[in-house]
Short mmCIF file of C-alpha atoms and ligand atoms in Angstrom, two decimals:
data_model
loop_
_atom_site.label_atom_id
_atom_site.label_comp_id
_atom_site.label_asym_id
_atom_site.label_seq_id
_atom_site.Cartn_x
_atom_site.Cartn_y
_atom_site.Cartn_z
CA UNK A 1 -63.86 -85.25 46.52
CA UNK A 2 -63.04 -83.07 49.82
CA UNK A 3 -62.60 -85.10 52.50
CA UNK A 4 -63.37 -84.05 56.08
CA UNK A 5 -59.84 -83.25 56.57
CA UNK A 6 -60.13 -79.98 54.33
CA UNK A 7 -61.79 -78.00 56.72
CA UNK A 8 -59.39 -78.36 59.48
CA UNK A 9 -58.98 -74.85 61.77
CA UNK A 10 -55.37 -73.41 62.03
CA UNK A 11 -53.66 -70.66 63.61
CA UNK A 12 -52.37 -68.56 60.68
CA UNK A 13 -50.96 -64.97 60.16
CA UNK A 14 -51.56 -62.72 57.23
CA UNK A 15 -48.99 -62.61 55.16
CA UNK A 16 -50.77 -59.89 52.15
CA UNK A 17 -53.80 -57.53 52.40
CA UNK A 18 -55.19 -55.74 49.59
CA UNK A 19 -58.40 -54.63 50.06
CA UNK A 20 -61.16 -57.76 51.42
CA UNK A 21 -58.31 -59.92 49.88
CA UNK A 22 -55.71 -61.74 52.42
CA UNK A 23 -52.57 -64.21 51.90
CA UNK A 24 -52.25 -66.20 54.71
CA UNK A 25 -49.65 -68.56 55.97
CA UNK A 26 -49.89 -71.59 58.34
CA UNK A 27 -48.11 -70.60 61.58
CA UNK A 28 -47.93 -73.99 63.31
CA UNK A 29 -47.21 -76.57 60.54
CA UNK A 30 -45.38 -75.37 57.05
CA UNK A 31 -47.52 -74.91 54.65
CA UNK A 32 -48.48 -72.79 51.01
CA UNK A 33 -49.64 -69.38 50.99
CA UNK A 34 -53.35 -69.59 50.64
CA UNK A 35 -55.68 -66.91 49.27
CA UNK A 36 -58.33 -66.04 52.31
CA UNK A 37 -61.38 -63.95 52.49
CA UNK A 38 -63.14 -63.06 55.92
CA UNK A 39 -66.09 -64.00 56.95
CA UNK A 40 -69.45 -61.50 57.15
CA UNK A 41 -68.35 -57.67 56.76
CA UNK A 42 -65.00 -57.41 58.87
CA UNK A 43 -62.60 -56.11 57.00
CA UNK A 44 -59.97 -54.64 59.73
CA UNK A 45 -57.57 -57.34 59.09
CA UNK A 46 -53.82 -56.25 58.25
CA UNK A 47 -50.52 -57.67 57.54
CA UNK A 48 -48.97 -59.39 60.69
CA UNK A 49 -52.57 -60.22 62.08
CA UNK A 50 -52.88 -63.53 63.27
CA UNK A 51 -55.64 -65.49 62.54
CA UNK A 52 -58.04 -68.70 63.03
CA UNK A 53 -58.44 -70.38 59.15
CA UNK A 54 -60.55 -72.57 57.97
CA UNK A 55 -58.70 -74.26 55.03
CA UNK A 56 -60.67 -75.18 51.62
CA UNK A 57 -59.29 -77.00 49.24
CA UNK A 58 -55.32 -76.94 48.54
CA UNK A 59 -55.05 -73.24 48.66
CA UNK A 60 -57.92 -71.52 50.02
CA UNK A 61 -58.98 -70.24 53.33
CA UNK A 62 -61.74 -68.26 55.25
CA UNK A 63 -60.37 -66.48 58.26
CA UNK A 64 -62.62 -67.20 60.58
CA UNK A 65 -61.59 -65.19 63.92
CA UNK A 66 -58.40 -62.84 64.88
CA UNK A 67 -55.96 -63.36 67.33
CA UNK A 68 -55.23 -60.46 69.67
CA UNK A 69 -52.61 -58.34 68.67
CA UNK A 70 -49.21 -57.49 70.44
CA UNK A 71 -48.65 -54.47 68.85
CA UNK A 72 -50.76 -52.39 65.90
CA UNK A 73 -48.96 -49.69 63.92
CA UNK A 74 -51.79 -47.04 61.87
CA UNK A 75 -52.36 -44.27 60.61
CA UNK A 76 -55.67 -41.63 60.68
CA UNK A 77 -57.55 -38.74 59.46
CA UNK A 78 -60.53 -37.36 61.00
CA UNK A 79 -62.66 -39.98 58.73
CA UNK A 80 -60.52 -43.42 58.36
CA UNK A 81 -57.87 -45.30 60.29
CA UNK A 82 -55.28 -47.27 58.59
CA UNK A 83 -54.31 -50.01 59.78
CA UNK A 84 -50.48 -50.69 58.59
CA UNK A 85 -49.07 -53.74 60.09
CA UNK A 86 -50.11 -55.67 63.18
CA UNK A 87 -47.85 -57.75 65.63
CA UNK A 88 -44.39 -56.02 64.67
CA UNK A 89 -41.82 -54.68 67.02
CA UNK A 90 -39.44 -52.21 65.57
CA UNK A 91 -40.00 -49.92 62.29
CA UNK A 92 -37.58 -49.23 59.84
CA UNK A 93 -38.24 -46.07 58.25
CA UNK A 94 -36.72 -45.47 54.69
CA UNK A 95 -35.75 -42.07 53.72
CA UNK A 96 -33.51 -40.87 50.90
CA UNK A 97 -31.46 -38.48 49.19
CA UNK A 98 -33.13 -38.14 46.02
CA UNK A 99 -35.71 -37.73 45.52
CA UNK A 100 -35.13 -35.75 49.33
CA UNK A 101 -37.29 -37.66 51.62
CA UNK A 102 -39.94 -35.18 53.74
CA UNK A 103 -38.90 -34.21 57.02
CA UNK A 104 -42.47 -33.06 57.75
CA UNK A 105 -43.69 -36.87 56.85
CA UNK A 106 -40.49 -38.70 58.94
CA UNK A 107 -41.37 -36.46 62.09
CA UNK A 108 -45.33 -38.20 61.76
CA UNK A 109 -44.13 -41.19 61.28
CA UNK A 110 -41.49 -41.27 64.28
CA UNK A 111 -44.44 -39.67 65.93
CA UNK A 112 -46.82 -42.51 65.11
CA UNK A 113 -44.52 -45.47 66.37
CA UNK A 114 -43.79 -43.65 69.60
CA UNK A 115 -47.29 -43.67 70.26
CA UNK A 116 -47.63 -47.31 69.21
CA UNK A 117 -44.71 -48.01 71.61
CA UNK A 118 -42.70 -49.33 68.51
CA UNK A 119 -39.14 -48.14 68.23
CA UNK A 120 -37.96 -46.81 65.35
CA UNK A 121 -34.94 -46.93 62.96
CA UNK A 122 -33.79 -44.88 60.04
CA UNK A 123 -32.78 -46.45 57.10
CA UNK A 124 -31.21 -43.49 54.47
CA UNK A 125 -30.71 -45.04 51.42
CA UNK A 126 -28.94 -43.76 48.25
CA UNK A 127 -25.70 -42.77 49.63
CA UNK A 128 -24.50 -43.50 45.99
CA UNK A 129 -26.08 -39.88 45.00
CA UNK A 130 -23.07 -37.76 46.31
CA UNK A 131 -24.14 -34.47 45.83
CA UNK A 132 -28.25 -35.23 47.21
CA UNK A 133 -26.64 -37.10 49.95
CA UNK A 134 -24.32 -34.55 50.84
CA UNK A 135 -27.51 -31.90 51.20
CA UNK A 136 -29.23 -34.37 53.60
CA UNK A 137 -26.09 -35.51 55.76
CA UNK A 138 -26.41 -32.93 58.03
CA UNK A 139 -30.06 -33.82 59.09
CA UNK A 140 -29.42 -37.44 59.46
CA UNK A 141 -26.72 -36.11 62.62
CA UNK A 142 -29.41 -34.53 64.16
CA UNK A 143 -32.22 -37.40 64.37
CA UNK A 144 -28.65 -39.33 65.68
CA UNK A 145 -28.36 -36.82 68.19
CA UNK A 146 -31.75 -37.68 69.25
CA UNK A 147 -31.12 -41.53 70.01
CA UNK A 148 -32.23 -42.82 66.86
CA UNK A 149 -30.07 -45.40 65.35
CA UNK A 150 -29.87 -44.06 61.30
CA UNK A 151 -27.89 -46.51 58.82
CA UNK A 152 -26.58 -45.41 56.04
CA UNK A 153 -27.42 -47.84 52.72
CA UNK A 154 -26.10 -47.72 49.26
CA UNK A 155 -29.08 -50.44 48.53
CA UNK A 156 -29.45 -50.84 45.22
CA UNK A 157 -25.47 -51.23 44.35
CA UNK A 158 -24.47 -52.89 47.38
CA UNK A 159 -26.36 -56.10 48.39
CA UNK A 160 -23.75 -57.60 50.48
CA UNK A 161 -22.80 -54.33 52.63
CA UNK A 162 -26.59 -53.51 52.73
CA UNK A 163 -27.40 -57.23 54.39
CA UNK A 164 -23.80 -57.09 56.60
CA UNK A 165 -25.04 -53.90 58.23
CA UNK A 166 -28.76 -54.67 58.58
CA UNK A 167 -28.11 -58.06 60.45
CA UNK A 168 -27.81 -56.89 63.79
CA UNK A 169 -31.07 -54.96 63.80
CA UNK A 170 -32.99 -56.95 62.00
CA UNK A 171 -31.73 -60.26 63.89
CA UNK A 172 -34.98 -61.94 65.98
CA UNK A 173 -37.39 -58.47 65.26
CA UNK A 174 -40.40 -58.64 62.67
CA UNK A 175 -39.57 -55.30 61.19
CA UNK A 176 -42.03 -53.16 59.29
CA UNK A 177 -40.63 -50.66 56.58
CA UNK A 178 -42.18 -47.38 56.17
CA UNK A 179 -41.49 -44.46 53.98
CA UNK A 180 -42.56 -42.22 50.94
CA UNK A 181 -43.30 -43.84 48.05
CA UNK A 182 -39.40 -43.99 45.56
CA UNK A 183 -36.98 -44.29 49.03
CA UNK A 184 -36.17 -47.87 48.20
CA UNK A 185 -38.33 -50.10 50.47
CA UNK A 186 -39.04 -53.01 48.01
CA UNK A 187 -35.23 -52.47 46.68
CA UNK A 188 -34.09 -53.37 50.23
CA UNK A 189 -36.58 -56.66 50.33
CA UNK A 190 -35.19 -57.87 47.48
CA UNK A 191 -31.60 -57.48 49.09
CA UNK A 192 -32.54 -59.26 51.91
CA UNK A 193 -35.33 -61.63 50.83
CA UNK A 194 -34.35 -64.30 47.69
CA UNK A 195 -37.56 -64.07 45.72
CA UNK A 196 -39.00 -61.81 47.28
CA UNK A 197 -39.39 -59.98 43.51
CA UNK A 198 -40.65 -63.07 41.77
CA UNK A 199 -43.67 -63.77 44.80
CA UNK A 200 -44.27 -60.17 44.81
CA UNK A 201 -44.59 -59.99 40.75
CA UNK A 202 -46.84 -62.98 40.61
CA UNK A 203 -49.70 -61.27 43.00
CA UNK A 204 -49.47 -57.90 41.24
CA UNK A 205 -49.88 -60.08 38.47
CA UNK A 206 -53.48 -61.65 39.78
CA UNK A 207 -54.04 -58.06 40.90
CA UNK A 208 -53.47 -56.45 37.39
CA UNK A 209 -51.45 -53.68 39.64
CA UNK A 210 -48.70 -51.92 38.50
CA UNK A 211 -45.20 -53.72 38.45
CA UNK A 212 -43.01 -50.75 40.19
CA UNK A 213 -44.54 -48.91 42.79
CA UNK A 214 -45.85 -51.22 45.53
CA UNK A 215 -49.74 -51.29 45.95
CA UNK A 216 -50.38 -53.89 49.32
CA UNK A 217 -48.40 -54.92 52.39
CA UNK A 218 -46.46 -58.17 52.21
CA UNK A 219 -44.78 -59.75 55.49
CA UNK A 220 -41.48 -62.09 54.41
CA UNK A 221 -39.81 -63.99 56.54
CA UNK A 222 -36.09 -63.44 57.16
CA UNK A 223 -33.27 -65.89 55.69
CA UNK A 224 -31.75 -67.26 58.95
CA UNK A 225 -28.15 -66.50 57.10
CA UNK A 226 -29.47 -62.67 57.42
CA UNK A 227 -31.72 -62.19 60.15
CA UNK A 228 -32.21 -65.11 62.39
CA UNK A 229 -35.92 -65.64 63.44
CA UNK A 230 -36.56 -61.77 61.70
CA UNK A 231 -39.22 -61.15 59.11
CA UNK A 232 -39.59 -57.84 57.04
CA UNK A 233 -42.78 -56.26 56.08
CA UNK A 234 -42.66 -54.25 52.73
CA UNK A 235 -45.25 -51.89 52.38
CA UNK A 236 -47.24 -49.58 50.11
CA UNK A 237 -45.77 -45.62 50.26
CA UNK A 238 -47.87 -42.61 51.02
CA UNK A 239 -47.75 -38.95 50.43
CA UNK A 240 -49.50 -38.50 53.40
CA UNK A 241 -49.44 -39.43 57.55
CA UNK A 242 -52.30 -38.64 59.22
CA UNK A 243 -51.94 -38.32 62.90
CA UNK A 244 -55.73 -37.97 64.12
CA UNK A 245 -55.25 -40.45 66.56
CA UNK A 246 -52.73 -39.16 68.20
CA UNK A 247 -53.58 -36.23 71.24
CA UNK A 248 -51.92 -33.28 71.59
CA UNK A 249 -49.88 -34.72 74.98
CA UNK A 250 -49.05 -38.10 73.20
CA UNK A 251 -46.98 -35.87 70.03
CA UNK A 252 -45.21 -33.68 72.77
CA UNK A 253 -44.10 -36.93 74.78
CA UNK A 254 -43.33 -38.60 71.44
CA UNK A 255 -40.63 -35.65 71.03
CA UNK A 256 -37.42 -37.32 72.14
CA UNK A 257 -36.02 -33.48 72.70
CA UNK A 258 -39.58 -32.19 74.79
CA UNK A 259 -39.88 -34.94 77.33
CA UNK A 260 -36.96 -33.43 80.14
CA UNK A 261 -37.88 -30.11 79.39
CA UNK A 262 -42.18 -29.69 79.20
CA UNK A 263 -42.31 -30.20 83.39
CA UNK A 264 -40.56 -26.63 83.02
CA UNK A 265 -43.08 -24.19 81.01
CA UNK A 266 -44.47 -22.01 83.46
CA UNK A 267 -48.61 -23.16 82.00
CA UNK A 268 -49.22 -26.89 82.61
CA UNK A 269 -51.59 -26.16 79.30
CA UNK A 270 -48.88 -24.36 77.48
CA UNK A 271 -49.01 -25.23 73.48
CA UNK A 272 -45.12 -24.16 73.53
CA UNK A 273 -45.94 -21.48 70.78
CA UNK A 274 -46.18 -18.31 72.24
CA UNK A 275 -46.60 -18.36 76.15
CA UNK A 276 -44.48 -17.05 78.52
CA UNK A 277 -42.37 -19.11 80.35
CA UNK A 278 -41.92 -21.88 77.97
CA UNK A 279 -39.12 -23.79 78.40
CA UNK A 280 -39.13 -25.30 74.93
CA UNK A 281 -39.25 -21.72 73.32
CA UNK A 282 -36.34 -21.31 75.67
CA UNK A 283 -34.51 -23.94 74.60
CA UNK A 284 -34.87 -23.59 70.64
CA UNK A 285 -33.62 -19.82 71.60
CA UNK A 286 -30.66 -20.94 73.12
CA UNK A 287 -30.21 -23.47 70.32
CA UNK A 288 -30.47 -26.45 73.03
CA UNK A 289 -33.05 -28.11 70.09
CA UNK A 290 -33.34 -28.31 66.54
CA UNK A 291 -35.38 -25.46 64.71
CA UNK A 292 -36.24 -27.10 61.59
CA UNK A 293 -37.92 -30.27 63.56
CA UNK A 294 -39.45 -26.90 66.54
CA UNK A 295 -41.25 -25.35 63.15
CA UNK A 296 -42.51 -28.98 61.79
CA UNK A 297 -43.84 -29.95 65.29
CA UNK A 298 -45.60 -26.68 65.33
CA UNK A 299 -46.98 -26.48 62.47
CA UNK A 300 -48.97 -30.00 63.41
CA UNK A 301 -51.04 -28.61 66.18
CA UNK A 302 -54.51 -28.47 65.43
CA UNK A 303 -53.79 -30.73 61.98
CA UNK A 304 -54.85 -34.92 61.52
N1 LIG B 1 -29.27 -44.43 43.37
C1 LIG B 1 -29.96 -45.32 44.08
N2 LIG B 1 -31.20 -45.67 43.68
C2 LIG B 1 -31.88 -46.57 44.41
C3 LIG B 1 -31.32 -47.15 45.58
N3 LIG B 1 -32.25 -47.99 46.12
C4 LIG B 1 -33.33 -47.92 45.30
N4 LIG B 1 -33.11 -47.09 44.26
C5 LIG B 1 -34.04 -46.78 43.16
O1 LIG B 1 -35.12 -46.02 43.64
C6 LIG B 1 -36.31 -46.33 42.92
C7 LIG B 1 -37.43 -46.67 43.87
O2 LIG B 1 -37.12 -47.84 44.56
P1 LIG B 1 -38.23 -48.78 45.23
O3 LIG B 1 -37.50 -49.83 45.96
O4 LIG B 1 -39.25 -49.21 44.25
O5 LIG B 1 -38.91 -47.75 46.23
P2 LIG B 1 -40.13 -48.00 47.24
O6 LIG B 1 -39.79 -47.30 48.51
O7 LIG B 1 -40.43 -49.45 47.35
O8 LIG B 1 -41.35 -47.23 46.52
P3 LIG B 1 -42.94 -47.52 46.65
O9 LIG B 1 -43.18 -48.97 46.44
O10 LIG B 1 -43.55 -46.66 45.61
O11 LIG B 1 -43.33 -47.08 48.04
C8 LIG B 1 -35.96 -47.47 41.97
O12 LIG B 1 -35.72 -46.94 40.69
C9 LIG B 1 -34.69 -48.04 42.58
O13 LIG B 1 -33.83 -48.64 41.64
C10 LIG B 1 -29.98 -46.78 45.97
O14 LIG B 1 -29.42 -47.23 46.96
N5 LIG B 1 -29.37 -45.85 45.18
MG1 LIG B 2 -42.12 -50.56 46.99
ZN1 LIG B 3 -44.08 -24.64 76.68
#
């Protein structure tokens, strides 16, 4: 028989999403993961959100309200925004030698956290691959040049250095990894996260989803031996970053390399293509910024 007691309220945060579907886990007293569904038709829940549950039984939950949110990473086209992870702050973005991670795809998603006001890392994994990793070396110095800390990972083959050199950043920070889908994301979780494999299997198992590539966002706390008071979001990866909710003056002041100079084009309007006067143009001619990331940025204007 329930007993009164089984409908208590908590404060919770989601700890899976797929879909109307939601894992959630107690946030003020220990507890088991518990299956949840939300109430009526809202469905804008993500990973990271925190919640008001209504327990049932020994494992269920409705979500009955959401907390606001500190921070809210997503991504858009002109029809649908994603929401990817609420309530983190700092991305880890996974790139990769092989197969070559996009540079068109990095740029919108450094884009994307700049606009969310979440910093961003780069993880490049598969420094095993000599001859890939050789090809890609010399971009990683650039996107250093820029201020972005990039960490070099051998994940797969090397646990112990991959955990040693992750500490620091991932220390007190719930961290969100993004990337194309084959970089490594879930291979670094499971370096980090004991069992993180197993829990993972046994939902994709309820799901009847594919056991490789990852299909729904899953939040994991830290071991304090690792990552004191850190947690790690593993997450699904896409061939595609739409940007439609980002403006045209939010990308340009997203561009670590733009921000001292755009005060200097001659037209406060200028699109840094093919006015006069642009200090931008200026500066790619005198090699002051980075072509290949000029042409990507370029190419965006006018796209989701
Ligand atoms: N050579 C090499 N292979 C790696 C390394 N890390 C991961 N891999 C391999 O890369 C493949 C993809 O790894 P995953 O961890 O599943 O990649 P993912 O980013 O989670 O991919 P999605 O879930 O599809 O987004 C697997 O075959 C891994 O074994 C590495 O450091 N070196
Ligand atoms: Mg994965
Ligand atoms: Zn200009």
């Amino acid at each position: 028989m329930p007993s009164s007691n089984d409908s208590r309220v908590e404060r919770a945060r989601i700890v899976a999403s797929f879909g109307r579907q939601f894992y959630v886990r107690t946030l003020d007293a220990p507890g088991p993961d518990r299956v949840a569904v939300t109430r009526g038709k809202r469905t804008d829940f993500c990973v990271g959100d925190e919640v008001t549950i209504r327990l049932i039984g020994a494992d269920q939950a409705v979500i009955e309200r959401g907390l606001s949110r500190r921070s809210e990473l997503i991504r858009s086209d002109r029809y649908n925004v994603k929401r990817l992870a609420a309530n983190v702050d700092q991305a880890a973005i996974v790139i990769a030698s092989d197969p070559r991670f996009s540079e068109e795809l990095l740029l919108r998603m450094l884009l994307a956290c700049a606009t969310a006001e979440i910093p961003a890392l780069i993880l490049a994994n598969k420094s095993d691959l000599a001859t890939a990793w050789a090809a890609i070396a010399p971009r990683l110095q650039v996107y250093r040049d820029l201020g972005y800390p990039v960490i070099e990972l051998a994940a797969r083959d090397h646990p112990q250095e991959t955990r040693a050199a992750l500490s620091r950043y991932l220390t007190g920070h719930n961290t969100i990894l993004l990337g194309e889908s084959g970089m490594g994301k879930s291979t670094l979780v499971n370096t980090l996260v004991p069992g993180a494999a197993l829990a993972t299997r046994e939902i994709s198992a309820a799901l009847c989803a594919g056991r490789h590539t990852t299909t729904f966002s899953k939040w994991f706390d830290l071991p304090s031996e690792t990552a004191p008071s850190g947690a790690i979001v593993d997450s699904p990866g896409f061939q595609t970053f739409g940007l439609a909710h980002v403006s045209d003056s939010q990308r340009v002041h997203a561009m670590p390399e733009y921000t001292e100079l755009i005060g200097g084009c001659r037209f406060h309007n200028c699109s840094h293509i093919q006015e006069p006067g642009c200090a931008i143009r200026a500066a790619l001619e005198s090699g002051a910024i980075d072509p290949i990331r000029y042409l990507l940025f370029s190419r965006l204007a006018g796209r989701d």
